[in-house]
């Protein structure tokens, strides 16, 4: 199994060497030639990734006591692929001095006007970047302020809702107290009416049993 892994390693070494050479040629090409070279490098990078996957499968089959060394080598190969991908990305937007001169229509000696123009463009880009950064910072601060305002509004709404609930509870308690007081008043009036009736009845009975003095004296003289 280790022989299979070493075979994959050899293929990987040859392939990465070819990729490195082709990446170095990309900035020197133009038009269709550059497109073709870029396509070839992309294809070889894909092949290199597939080789790494096969090597990883082989490492998983290696006994645990011997796997550490192969895992370390795999990490190194992955780093190498990452570096090749970064170099390839840079090479696609880069141009050699010869290609740059051809694009600019120059004979190889850049004029002072072109240099000044490039410097001016660079300064403009830097100023634009600073303005964008400042605008982004303002946007972030505005977003933070808006978030704080929303949080404050949410807290105020919760306070208002709690106040409304307390008012409803107070209204309910007041209504209950009002009904109790009304019942007590009605009961008090009824008791007063009943007491008045009893007092009037007692007075009536009292008047009926009060003795007449004249009748009482006449009755005594007849005897």
Short mmCIF file of C-alpha atoms in Angstrom, two decimals:
data_model
loop_
_atom_site.label_atom_id
_atom_site.label_comp_id
_atom_site.label_asym_id
_atom_site.label_seq_id
_atom_site.Cartn_x
_atom_site.Cartn_y
_atom_site.Cartn_z
CA UNK A 1 0.00 0.00 0.00
CA UNK A 2 2.89 2.36 0.73
CA UNK A 3 4.16 1.57 -2.80
CA UNK A 4 0.88 2.90 -4.23
CA UNK A 5 1.25 6.04 -2.16
CA UNK A 6 4.81 6.57 -3.35
CA UNK A 7 3.66 6.11 -6.95
CA UNK A 8 1.05 8.81 -6.46
CA UNK A 9 3.77 11.00 -4.95
CA UNK A 10 5.93 10.67 -8.04
CA UNK A 11 3.01 11.52 -10.32
CA UNK A 12 2.20 14.49 -8.12
CA UNK A 13 5.78 15.77 -8.25
CA UNK A 14 5.91 15.56 -12.07
CA UNK A 15 2.51 17.21 -12.42
CA UNK A 16 3.26 20.11 -10.06
CA UNK A 17 6.55 20.74 -11.85
CA UNK A 18 4.69 21.05 -15.17
CA UNK A 19 2.11 23.33 -13.57
CA UNK A 20 4.82 25.57 -12.16
CA UNK A 21 6.46 25.93 -15.58
CA UNK A 22 3.21 26.74 -17.32
CA UNK A 23 2.17 29.28 -14.67
CA UNK A 24 5.42 31.12 -15.36
CA UNK A 25 4.53 31.33 -19.08
CA UNK A 26 1.01 32.73 -18.58
CA UNK A 27 2.02 36.41 -18.06
CA UNK A 28 4.07 36.30 -21.27
CA UNK A 29 1.16 35.33 -23.51
CA UNK A 30 -1.73 37.22 -25.08
CA UNK A 31 -5.11 36.41 -26.60
CA UNK A 32 -5.91 32.83 -27.54
CA UNK A 33 -2.48 31.56 -26.54
CA UNK A 34 -2.99 32.84 -23.02
CA UNK A 35 -6.51 31.38 -22.86
CA UNK A 36 -5.23 27.99 -23.97
CA UNK A 37 -2.41 28.04 -21.43
CA UNK A 38 -4.83 29.04 -18.66
CA UNK A 39 -7.16 26.17 -19.61
CA UNK A 40 -4.24 23.69 -19.54
CA UNK A 41 -3.14 24.87 -16.09
CA UNK A 42 -6.70 24.61 -14.76
CA UNK A 43 -6.97 21.05 -16.06
CA UNK A 44 -3.65 20.05 -14.49
CA UNK A 45 -4.59 21.63 -11.17
CA UNK A 46 -7.76 19.55 -11.18
CA UNK A 47 -5.68 16.43 -11.86
CA UNK A 48 -3.40 17.35 -8.96
CA UNK A 49 -6.41 17.66 -6.62
CA UNK A 50 -7.65 14.25 -7.71
CA UNK A 51 -4.22 12.79 -7.01
CA UNK A 52 -4.34 14.26 -3.51
CA UNK A 53 -7.72 12.64 -2.94
CA UNK A 54 -6.32 9.25 -3.98
CA UNK A 55 -3.35 9.76 -1.68
CA UNK A 56 -5.67 10.59 1.21
CA UNK A 57 -7.59 7.36 0.64
CA UNK A 58 -4.32 5.47 0.74
CA UNK A 59 -3.28 7.17 3.99
CA UNK A 60 -6.54 6.10 5.64
CA UNK A 61 -5.68 2.47 4.88
CA UNK A 62 -2.22 2.74 6.48
CA UNK A 63 -1.96 1.38 10.07
CA UNK A 64 -2.32 4.04 12.75
CA UNK A 65 1.23 3.60 14.06
CA UNK A 66 2.67 4.47 10.63
CA UNK A 67 0.10 7.01 9.52
CA UNK A 68 1.69 10.07 11.15
CA UNK A 69 4.54 10.40 8.68
CA UNK A 70 2.23 10.14 5.66
CA UNK A 71 -0.23 12.63 7.15
CA UNK A 72 2.59 15.14 7.53
CA UNK A 73 3.55 14.68 3.88
CA UNK A 74 -0.09 15.15 2.84
CA UNK A 75 -0.22 18.48 4.66
CA UNK A 76 2.88 19.59 2.78
CA UNK A 77 1.35 18.59 -0.58
CA UNK A 78 -1.87 20.48 0.19
CA UNK A 79 0.15 23.57 1.02
CA UNK A 80 1.97 23.19 -2.28
CA UNK A 81 -1.33 23.02 -4.18
CA UNK A 82 -2.57 26.10 -2.35
CA UNK A 83 0.57 28.01 -3.34
CA UNK A 84 0.23 26.93 -6.97
CA UNK A 85 -3.39 28.07 -7.07
CA UNK A 86 -2.41 31.47 -5.62
CA UNK A 87 0.44 31.86 -8.14
CA UNK A 88 -1.90 30.88 -10.97
CA UNK A 89 -4.48 33.45 -9.89
CA UNK A 90 -1.85 36.19 -9.89
CA UNK A 91 -0.42 35.09 -13.22
CA UNK A 92 -3.78 35.42 -14.97
CA UNK A 93 -3.89 39.17 -14.30
CA UNK A 94 -0.16 39.82 -14.62
CA UNK A 95 1.80 40.74 -17.72
CA UNK A 96 5.49 40.52 -18.42
CA UNK A 97 7.43 43.65 -19.35
CA UNK A 98 7.41 42.62 -23.02
CA UNK A 99 3.63 42.09 -23.08
CA UNK A 100 2.99 45.30 -21.17
CA UNK A 101 5.12 47.28 -23.63
CA UNK A 102 3.27 45.68 -26.52
CA UNK A 103 -0.09 46.56 -25.03
CA UNK A 104 1.01 50.14 -24.41
CA UNK A 105 2.54 50.47 -27.87
CA UNK A 106 5.91 51.34 -26.37
CA UNK A 107 9.36 50.31 -27.43
CA UNK A 108 10.34 49.33 -23.91
CA UNK A 109 11.24 52.73 -22.54
CA UNK A 110 8.33 54.14 -20.57
CA UNK A 111 7.96 57.86 -20.97
CA UNK A 112 7.66 60.28 -18.11
CA UNK A 113 4.11 61.12 -19.15
CA UNK A 114 3.05 57.51 -18.84
CA UNK A 115 4.66 57.22 -15.44
CA UNK A 116 2.95 60.38 -14.28
CA UNK A 117 -0.33 59.06 -15.64
CA UNK A 118 0.11 55.79 -13.78
CA UNK A 119 0.98 57.60 -10.57
CA UNK A 120 -2.05 59.83 -10.98
CA UNK A 121 -4.30 56.81 -11.46
CA UNK A 122 -2.78 55.18 -8.40
CA UNK A 123 -3.44 58.25 -6.30
CA UNK A 124 -7.01 58.38 -7.56
CA UNK A 125 -7.51 54.77 -6.63
CA UNK A 126 -6.11 55.38 -3.17
CA UNK A 127 -8.38 58.41 -2.64
CA UNK A 128 -11.38 56.40 -3.86
CA UNK A 129 -10.45 53.59 -1.50
CA UNK A 130 -10.23 55.99 1.41
CA UNK A 131 -13.61 57.48 0.53
CA UNK A 132 -15.11 54.03 0.29
CA UNK A 133 -13.66 53.07 3.65
CA UNK A 134 -15.00 56.28 5.20
CA UNK A 135 -18.42 55.66 3.64
CA UNK A 136 -18.38 52.09 4.89
CA UNK A 137 -17.49 53.26 8.39
CA UNK A 138 -20.34 55.79 8.32
CA UNK A 139 -22.71 53.06 7.15
CA UNK A 140 -21.60 50.79 9.97
CA UNK A 141 -22.03 53.54 12.55
CA UNK A 142 -25.45 54.43 11.10
CA UNK A 143 -26.47 50.79 11.27
CA UNK A 144 -25.36 50.63 14.91
CA UNK A 145 -27.32 53.79 15.76
CA UNK A 146 -30.38 52.41 13.98
CA UNK A 147 -30.05 49.14 15.88
CA UNK A 148 -29.83 50.98 19.19
CA UNK A 149 -32.91 53.05 18.29
CA UNK A 150 -34.83 49.90 17.42
CA UNK A 151 -33.82 48.34 20.73
CA UNK A 152 -34.92 51.47 22.61
CA UNK A 153 -38.24 51.51 20.76
CA UNK A 154 -38.74 47.86 21.55
CA UNK A 155 -38.07 48.51 25.25
CA UNK A 156 -40.48 51.49 25.23
CA UNK A 157 -43.15 49.36 23.59
CA UNK A 158 -42.73 46.71 26.27
CA UNK A 159 -43.06 49.38 28.97
CA UNK A 160 -46.23 50.75 27.35
CA UNK A 161 -47.70 47.26 27.11
CA UNK A 162 -46.94 46.59 30.78
CA UNK A 163 -48.53 49.95 31.72
CA UNK A 164 -51.65 49.07 29.73
CA UNK A 165 -51.88 45.72 31.46
CA UNK A 166 -51.58 47.42 34.87
CA UNK A 167 -54.30 49.92 33.85
CA UNK A 168 -56.60 47.09 32.78
CA UNK A 169 -55.98 45.33 36.07
CA UNK A 170 -56.67 48.57 37.96
CA UNK A 171 -59.90 49.14 35.99
CA UNK A 172 -61.00 45.60 36.75
CA UNK A 173 -60.26 46.08 40.47
CA UNK A 174 -62.09 49.41 40.50
CA UNK A 175 -65.11 47.84 38.81
CA UNK A 176 -65.13 45.04 41.32
CA UNK A 177 -64.84 47.50 44.23
CA UNK A 178 -67.65 49.62 42.73
CA UNK A 179 -69.94 46.59 42.54
CA UNK A 180 -69.14 45.67 46.13
CA UNK A 181 -69.85 49.22 47.34
CA UNK A 182 -73.09 49.36 45.36
CA UNK A 183 -74.21 46.10 46.94
CA UNK A 184 -73.29 47.36 50.39
CA UNK A 185 -75.29 50.59 49.83
CA UNK A 186 -78.31 48.66 48.64
CA UNK A 187 -78.10 46.35 51.64
CA UNK A 188 -77.77 49.36 53.99
CA UNK A 189 -80.85 51.04 52.47
CA UNK A 190 -82.82 47.85 52.76
CA UNK A 191 -81.84 47.44 56.39
CA UNK A 192 -82.81 51.05 57.14
CA UNK A 193 -86.21 50.54 55.53
CA UNK A 194 -86.79 47.38 57.48
CA UNK A 195 -85.69 49.08 60.73
CA UNK A 196 -88.06 51.98 60.04
CA UNK A 197 -90.93 49.58 59.47
CA UNK A 198 -90.17 47.79 62.73
CA UNK A 199 -90.00 51.09 64.62
CA UNK A 200 -93.32 52.27 63.16
CA UNK A 201 -94.94 48.97 64.00
CA UNK A 202 -93.66 49.16 67.56
CA UNK A 203 -94.97 52.71 67.91
CA UNK A 204 -98.36 51.59 66.63
CA UNK A 205 -98.61 48.78 69.10
CA UNK A 206 -97.50 51.11 71.86
CA UNK A 207 -100.25 53.60 71.10
CA UNK A 208 -102.86 50.86 71.16
CA UNK A 209 -101.96 49.81 74.67
CA UNK A 210 -101.62 53.27 76.27
CA UNK A 211 -104.54 53.49 79.04
CA UNK A 212 -107.12 56.31 78.81
CA UNK A 213 -107.21 58.20 82.12
CA UNK A 214 -110.86 59.29 81.82
CA UNK A 215 -112.06 55.83 81.01
CA UNK A 216 -110.04 54.41 83.83
CA UNK A 217 -111.53 56.88 86.42
CA UNK A 218 -115.11 56.29 85.33
CA UNK A 219 -114.62 52.60 85.56
CA UNK A 220 -113.37 52.95 89.15
CA UNK A 221 -116.36 55.21 90.22
CA UNK A 222 -118.95 52.75 88.89
CA UNK A 223 -117.55 50.08 91.17
#
